[in-house]
PDB file of C-alpha atoms in Angstrom:
ATOM      1  CA  THR A   1       5.447 -13.878 -14.501  1.00 65.00           C
ATOM      2  CA  GLY A   2       7.994 -11.713 -14.779  1.00 67.00           C
ATOM      3  CA  ILE A   3       9.755 -13.070 -11.928  1.00 70.00           C
ATOM      4  CA  TYR A   4       9.422 -16.767 -11.882  1.00 72.00           C
ATOM      5  CA  LEU A   5      10.074 -17.365 -15.636  1.00 73.00           C
ATOM      6  CA  ARG A   6      13.650 -14.895 -15.097  1.00 75.00           C
ATOM      7  CA  SER A   7      16.019 -17.961 -15.141  1.00 80.00           C
ATOM      8  CA  LEU A   8      14.240 -19.401 -17.037  1.00 78.00           C
ATOM      9  CA  ARG A   9      14.279 -17.156 -20.202  1.00 75.00           C
ATOM     10  CA  SER A  10      17.895 -16.171 -19.528  1.00 78.00           C
ATOM     11  CA  THR A  11      18.762 -19.907 -20.269  1.00 82.00           C
ATOM     12  CA  PHE A  12      16.838 -20.126 -23.127  1.00 76.00           C
ATOM     13  CA  ASN A  13      18.262 -16.942 -24.794  1.00 77.00           C
ATOM     14  CA  ASP A  14      22.018 -17.331 -23.828  1.00 81.00           C
ATOM     15  CA  ALA A  15      21.522 -21.364 -25.715  1.00 82.00           C
ATOM     16  CA  ILE A  16      19.813 -18.833 -28.904  1.00 78.00           C
ATOM     17  CA  SER A  17      22.311 -16.094 -29.176  1.00 80.00           C
ATOM     18  CA  GLN A  18      25.031 -19.084 -28.298  1.00 86.00           C
ATOM     19  CA  GLY A  19      23.602 -21.349 -30.785  1.00 83.00           C
ATOM     20  CA  ILE A  20      22.788 -24.238 -28.951  1.00 84.00           C
ATOM     21  CA  THR A  21      18.965 -24.212 -30.000  1.00 78.00           C
ATOM     22  CA  LYS A  22      16.451 -22.772 -32.216  1.00 73.00           C
ATOM     23  CA  ASN A  23      13.382 -24.438 -31.310  1.00 63.00           C
ATOM     24  CA  TYR A  24      12.318 -23.291 -27.865  1.00 59.00           C
ATOM     25  CA  PRO A  25       9.298 -23.187 -27.171  1.00 61.00           C
ATOM     26  CA  PHE A  26       8.188 -19.342 -26.840  1.00 55.00           C
ATOM     27  CA  HIS A  27      10.722 -18.487 -29.227  1.00 50.00           C
ATOM     28  CA  ASN A  28       9.184 -15.550 -31.517  1.00 54.00           C
ATOM     29  CA  ASN A  29      10.570 -15.646 -35.488  1.00 51.00           C
ATOM     30  CA  GLN A  30       9.751 -11.575 -35.653  1.00 49.00           C
ATOM     31  CA  ASN A  31      11.556 -11.260 -32.146  1.00 53.00           C
ATOM     32  CA  LYS A  32      15.262 -12.107 -32.930  1.00 54.00           C
ATOM     33  CA  SER A  33      16.270 -10.973 -29.624  1.00 58.00           C
ATOM     34  CA  GLY A  34      14.728 -13.546 -28.067  1.00 57.00           C
ATOM     35  CA  PHE A  35      11.830 -14.385 -25.540  1.00 59.00           C
ATOM     36  CA  LYS A  36      10.453 -11.570 -23.546  1.00 63.00           C
ATOM     37  CA  VAL A  37       7.177 -11.881 -21.293  1.00 62.00           C
ATOM     38  CA  PRO A  38       4.767 -10.071 -21.635  1.00 64.00           C
ATOM     39  CA  SER A  39       3.747  -7.395 -19.182  1.00 66.00           C
ATOM     40  CA  GLY A  40       1.115  -7.991 -17.141  1.00 64.00           C
ATOM     41  CA  LYS A  41      -2.792  -6.966 -18.297  1.00 65.00           C
ATOM     42  CA  GLY A  42      -2.768  -5.382 -14.322  1.00 63.00           C
ATOM     43  CA  ARG A  43      -5.661  -4.123 -12.621  1.00 65.00           C
ATOM     44  CA  LYS A  44      -5.769  -0.899 -11.576  1.00 65.00           C
ATOM     45  CA  ILE A  45      -8.651  -0.613  -9.383  1.00 81.00           C
ATOM     46  CA  ALA A  46      -9.471   3.606  -9.065  1.00 88.00           C
ATOM     47  CA  LEU A  47     -12.219   5.048  -7.382  1.00 93.00           C
ATOM     48  CA  THR A  48     -13.588   8.045  -8.742  1.00 92.00           C
ATOM     49  CA  SER A  49     -13.581  11.466  -7.700  1.00 93.00           C
ATOM     50  CA  SER A  50     -17.580  11.767  -6.553  1.00 94.00           C
ATOM     51  CA  GLU A  51     -16.456   8.099  -4.972  1.00 95.00           C
ATOM     52  CA  LEU A  52     -13.940   9.168  -2.676  1.00 95.00           C
ATOM     53  CA  LYS A  53     -16.407  12.159  -1.532  1.00 96.00           C
ATOM     54  CA  LEU A  54     -18.672   9.834  -0.396  1.00 96.00           C
ATOM     55  CA  ILE A  55     -15.719   8.052   1.494  1.00 95.00           C
ATOM     56  CA  PHE A  56     -14.833  11.057   3.382  1.00 96.00           C
ATOM     57  CA  ASP A  57     -17.417  12.884   3.383  1.00 96.00           C
ATOM     58  CA  TYR A  58     -19.305  10.253   5.268  1.00 94.00           C
ATOM     59  CA  GLU A  59     -20.612  10.995   8.725  1.00 91.00           C
ATOM     60  CA  TYR A  60     -19.765   7.853  11.654  1.00 86.00           C
ATOM     61  CA  GLU A  61     -22.104   7.212  14.162  1.00 84.00           C
ATOM     62  CA  LYS A  62     -21.167   7.950  17.383  1.00 77.00           C
ATOM     63  CA  LYS A  63     -19.315   5.051  18.708  1.00 83.00           C
ATOM     64  CA  TYR A  64     -18.205   3.290  15.460  1.00 86.00           C
ATOM     65  CA  PRO A  65     -16.132   0.552  16.009  1.00 89.00           C
ATOM     66  CA  GLY A  66     -14.861   0.339  12.371  1.00 93.00           C
ATOM     67  CA  ARG A  67     -13.857   4.349  13.151  1.00 95.00           C
ATOM     68  CA  PHE A  68      -9.969   3.542  13.140  1.00 96.00           C
ATOM     69  CA  TYR A  69     -10.070   1.654  10.083  1.00 96.00           C
ATOM     70  CA  VAL A  70     -11.775   3.633   8.001  1.00 96.00           C
ATOM     71  CA  ASP A  71     -10.089   6.676   9.057  1.00 96.00           C
ATOM     72  CA  SER A  72      -7.001   4.657   8.173  1.00 97.00           C
ATOM     73  CA  TRP A  73      -7.789   3.652   4.954  1.00 97.00           C
ATOM     74  CA  LYS A  74      -8.310   6.929   4.308  1.00 97.00           C
ATOM     75  CA  LEU A  75      -4.742   7.781   5.662  1.00 97.00           C
ATOM     76  CA  LEU A  76      -3.407   5.560   3.328  1.00 96.00           C
ATOM     77  CA  TYR A  77      -5.223   7.378   0.702  1.00 96.00           C
ATOM     78  CA  LEU A  78      -4.250  10.920   1.860  1.00 96.00           C
ATOM     79  CA  LEU A  79      -0.367  10.089   2.220  1.00 96.00           C
ATOM     80  CA  GLN A  80      -0.441   9.146  -1.034  1.00 92.00           C
ATOM     81  CA  GLY A  81      -1.464   5.223  -1.561  1.00 91.00           C
ATOM     82  CA  ILE A  82       1.814   4.532   1.265  1.00 94.00           C
ATOM     83  CA  ASN A  83       1.632   0.937   1.667  1.00 93.00           C
ATOM     84  CA  THR A  84       0.376  -0.377   4.487  1.00 95.00           C
ATOM     85  CA  VAL A  85       3.674  -1.165   5.883  1.00 95.00           C
ATOM     86  CA  ASP A  86       4.900   1.782   5.214  1.00 94.00           C
ATOM     87  CA  LEU A  87       2.500   4.037   6.920  1.00 96.00           C
ATOM     88  CA  CYS A  88       2.723   1.517  10.612  1.00 96.00           C
ATOM     89  CA  SER A  89       6.581   2.017  10.408  1.00 95.00           C
ATOM     90  CA  LEU A  90       6.718   5.834  10.717  1.00 96.00           C
ATOM     91  CA  LYS A  91       7.630   7.772  13.233  1.00 95.00           C
ATOM     92  CA  TYR A  92       7.883  10.526  14.771  1.00 96.00           C
ATOM     93  CA  SER A  93      11.381  11.102  13.645  1.00 96.00           C
ATOM     94  CA  ASN A  94      10.392  10.443   9.743  1.00 96.00           C
ATOM     95  CA  ILE A  95       8.446  14.544  10.299  1.00 96.00           C
ATOM     96  CA  LYS A  96      10.567  16.963   9.029  1.00 95.00           C
ATOM     97  CA  ASP A  97       9.648  21.041   8.288  1.00 94.00           C
ATOM     98  CA  ASN A  98       6.184  19.442   7.629  1.00 95.00           C
ATOM     99  CA  PHE A  99       6.673  16.911   5.515  1.00 96.00           C
ATOM    100  CA  ILE A 100       6.909  12.864   6.176  1.00 95.00           C
ATOM    101  CA  LEU A 101      10.378  11.490   4.502  1.00 94.00           C
ATOM    102  CA  PHE A 102      10.707   8.019   4.058  1.00 93.00           C
ATOM    103  CA  THR A 103      12.207   4.632   2.088  1.00 89.00           C
ATOM    104  CA  ARG A 104       9.368   2.391   0.970  1.00 87.00           C
ATOM    105  CA  SER A 105      10.077  -0.772   2.643  1.00 82.00           C
ATOM    106  CA  LYS A 106       9.486  -3.064  -0.504  1.00 78.00           C
ATOM    107  CA  THR A 107      12.943  -1.391  -2.026  1.00 73.00           C
ATOM    108  CA  LYS A 108      14.326   0.343   0.755  1.00 72.00           C
ATOM    109  CA  HIS A 109      17.315  -2.021  -0.359  1.00 71.00           C
ATOM    110  CA  ALA A 110      17.434  -2.429  -3.748  1.00 76.00           C
ATOM    111  CA  ASN A 111      16.189   1.407  -5.283  1.00 74.00           C
ATOM    112  CA  PRO A 112      16.418   3.672  -1.462  1.00 79.00           C
ATOM    113  CA  THR A 113      15.066   6.876  -2.892  1.00 86.00           C
ATOM    114  CA  GLU A 114      13.563   8.957   0.084  1.00 88.00           C
ATOM    115  CA  ILE A 115       9.746  10.333  -0.205  1.00 91.00           C
ATOM    116  CA  ARG A 116       8.957  12.982   0.552  1.00 94.00           C
ATOM    117  CA  ILE A 117       5.055  13.903   1.306  1.00 95.00           C
ATOM    118  CA  PRO A 118       3.787  16.722   2.393  1.00 96.00           C
ATOM    119  CA  ILE A 119       1.631  17.271   5.380  1.00 96.00           C
ATOM    120  CA  SER A 120      -1.998  18.273   4.921  1.00 96.00           C
ATOM    121  CA  ASP A 121      -4.307  19.738   7.432  1.00 96.00           C
ATOM    122  CA  GLN A 122      -6.353  16.045   7.155  1.00 96.00           C
ATOM    123  CA  ILE A 123      -3.248  14.139   7.740  1.00 96.00           C
ATOM    124  CA  MET A 124      -2.288  16.492  11.003  1.00 96.00           C
ATOM    125  CA  TYR A 125      -5.913  15.491  12.245  1.00 96.00           C
ATOM    126  CA  LEU A 126      -6.275  11.872  11.623  1.00 96.00           C
ATOM    127  CA  PHE A 127      -2.437  12.122  13.451  1.00 96.00           C
ATOM    128  CA  ASN A 128      -3.605  13.650  15.991  1.00 95.00           C
ATOM    129  CA  LEU A 129      -6.986  11.510  15.934  1.00 94.00           C
ATOM    130  CA  TRP A 130      -5.932   8.792  16.852  1.00 95.00           C
ATOM    131  CA  GLY A 131      -1.130   8.705  16.853  1.00 96.00           C
ATOM    132  CA  ASN A 132       0.607   7.177  19.521  1.00 94.00           C
ATOM    133  CA  PRO A 133       0.256  10.024  22.221  1.00 94.00           C
ATOM    134  CA  GLU A 134       3.704   9.706  22.864  1.00 93.00           C
ATOM    135  CA  LYS A 135       5.901  11.992  20.490  1.00 91.00           C
ATOM    136  CA  SER A 136       9.315  10.601  21.322  1.00 93.00           C
ATOM    137  CA  LYS A 137      11.512   9.831  17.944  1.00 94.00           C
ATOM    138  CA  GLU A 138      11.335   6.422  17.925  1.00 93.00           C
ATOM    139  CA  THR A 139       7.701   6.057  18.784  1.00 94.00           C
ATOM    140  CA  PHE A 140       5.191   5.131  15.607  1.00 95.00           C
ATOM    141  CA  ILE A 141       2.838   7.389  14.639  1.00 96.00           C
ATOM    142  CA  TRP A 142       0.329   5.174  13.767  1.00 96.00           C
ATOM    143  CA  PRO A 143      -1.069   2.564  16.536  1.00 95.00           C
ATOM    144  CA  VAL A 144      -0.081  -0.650  14.770  1.00 96.00           C
ATOM    145  CA  PHE A 145       3.497  -1.433  15.732  1.00 94.00           C
ATOM    146  CA  MET A 146       4.408  -1.639  19.149  1.00 88.00           C
ATOM    147  CA  ASN A 147       7.859  -2.911  19.131  1.00 87.00           C
ATOM    148  CA  ASN A 148      10.409  -3.568  16.526  1.00 86.00           C
ATOM    149  CA  ASP A 149      10.041  -7.270  16.462  1.00 90.00           C
ATOM    150  CA  PRO A 150       9.895  -8.277  12.100  1.00 90.00           C
ATOM    151  CA  GLU A 151       7.472 -11.225  13.426  1.00 93.00           C
ATOM    152  CA  GLU A 152       4.954  -9.262  15.078  1.00 94.00           C
ATOM    153  CA  GLN A 153       4.966  -6.341  12.393  1.00 94.00           C
ATOM    154  CA  ILE A 154       4.288  -9.043  10.206  1.00 94.00           C
ATOM    155  CA  ARG A 155       0.738 -10.496  12.094  1.00 96.00           C
ATOM    156  CA  ARG A 156      -0.447  -6.861  12.556  1.00 96.00           C
ATOM    157  CA  VAL A 157      -0.198  -5.601   9.366  1.00 96.00           C
ATOM    158  CA  ARG A 158      -1.470  -8.664   8.388  1.00 96.00           C
ATOM    159  CA  GLN A 159      -4.468  -8.316  10.898  1.00 97.00           C
ATOM    160  CA  PHE A 160      -4.930  -3.835  10.414  1.00 97.00           C
ATOM    161  CA  VAL A 161      -4.960  -5.113   6.830  1.00 97.00           C
ATOM    162  CA  LYS A 162      -7.643  -7.154   7.026  1.00 97.00           C
ATOM    163  CA  MET A 163      -9.619  -4.919   9.482  1.00 97.00           C
ATOM    164  CA  MET A 164      -9.830  -1.908   7.245  1.00 97.00           C
ATOM    165  CA  ASN A 165     -10.621  -4.116   4.333  1.00 96.00           C
ATOM    166  CA  LYS A 166     -13.124  -5.473   6.661  1.00 97.00           C
ATOM    167  CA  TYR A 167     -14.584  -2.080   7.251  1.00 96.00           C
ATOM    168  CA  ILE A 168     -14.105  -0.322   4.322  1.00 96.00           C
ATOM    169  CA  LYS A 169     -16.075  -2.572   2.268  1.00 96.00           C
ATOM    170  CA  LEU A 170     -18.709  -2.806   5.238  1.00 95.00           C
ATOM    171  CA  LEU A 171     -18.825   1.272   4.349  1.00 95.00           C
ATOM    172  CA  ALA A 172     -18.593   0.908   0.436  1.00 95.00           C
ATOM    173  CA  THR A 173     -21.760  -1.683   0.442  1.00 95.00           C
ATOM    174  CA  LYS A 174     -23.603   1.704   3.185  1.00 94.00           C
ATOM    175  CA  LEU A 175     -22.969   3.294   0.357  1.00 95.00           C
ATOM    176  CA  LYS A 176     -23.331   2.517  -2.714  1.00 95.00           C
ATOM    177  CA  ILE A 177     -20.309   1.737  -4.487  1.00 94.00           C
ATOM    178  CA  GLU A 178     -20.695  -1.494  -6.564  1.00 91.00           C
ATOM    179  CA  LYS A 179     -16.244  -0.973  -7.289  1.00 91.00           C
ATOM    180  CA  LYS A 180     -14.887  -3.946  -4.528  1.00 91.00           C
ATOM    181  CA  VAL A 181     -12.609  -1.232  -2.227  1.00 93.00           C
ATOM    182  CA  THR A 182      -9.798  -2.010  -0.242  1.00 92.00           C
ATOM    183  CA  THR A 183      -6.221  -0.488   0.776  1.00 92.00           C
ATOM    184  CA  TYR A 184      -4.924  -1.969  -3.202  1.00 90.00           C
ATOM    185  CA  VAL A 185      -7.387   0.385  -4.276  1.00 89.00           C
ATOM    186  CA  THR A 186      -6.118   3.662  -1.950  1.00 88.00           C
ATOM    187  CA  ARG A 187      -2.647   2.998  -4.172  1.00 84.00           C
ATOM    188  CA  HIS A 188      -4.699   3.927  -7.591  1.00 84.00           C
ATOM    189  CA  SER A 189      -6.250   6.375  -6.665  1.00 86.00           C
TER     190      SER A 189
END
């Protein structure tokens, strides 16, 4: 809402401050500084520690087809709720001194803050289990992106998220977790 109303809000606030109008549909007489976009209520869905334990302790059947996707979901969680695009974009060059260092793709142009995540034993286990075996500096760690073509990467991330959500929902149902478990939930857990 804030993004879509930013220009309208600014125009009306300028008009009010210049005395051009006093009547504007959102104007609150108690708020002399003009209209403020109400903050979103958000739906911060988080799993409890016991629900997370159920997922992390689950023993897969042999050759379970969704194991890669459930392990990918776990990795999102272990990497402090990393965005899926950022996980897929990690290269071996992002590993330095037992840390993963990266800048969020969502904010790299506006607010390029380096994020440092320590590599735990669980993270290393998943990297060794599923990561690309060629460990050159320019190789993507997680085997989702195969090249640097942006259109191909968008398509692959969408498919990857779709498959992660499919298999984590199936597992959550099997474990009788009543919340709708998705990649979105990892960020808030």
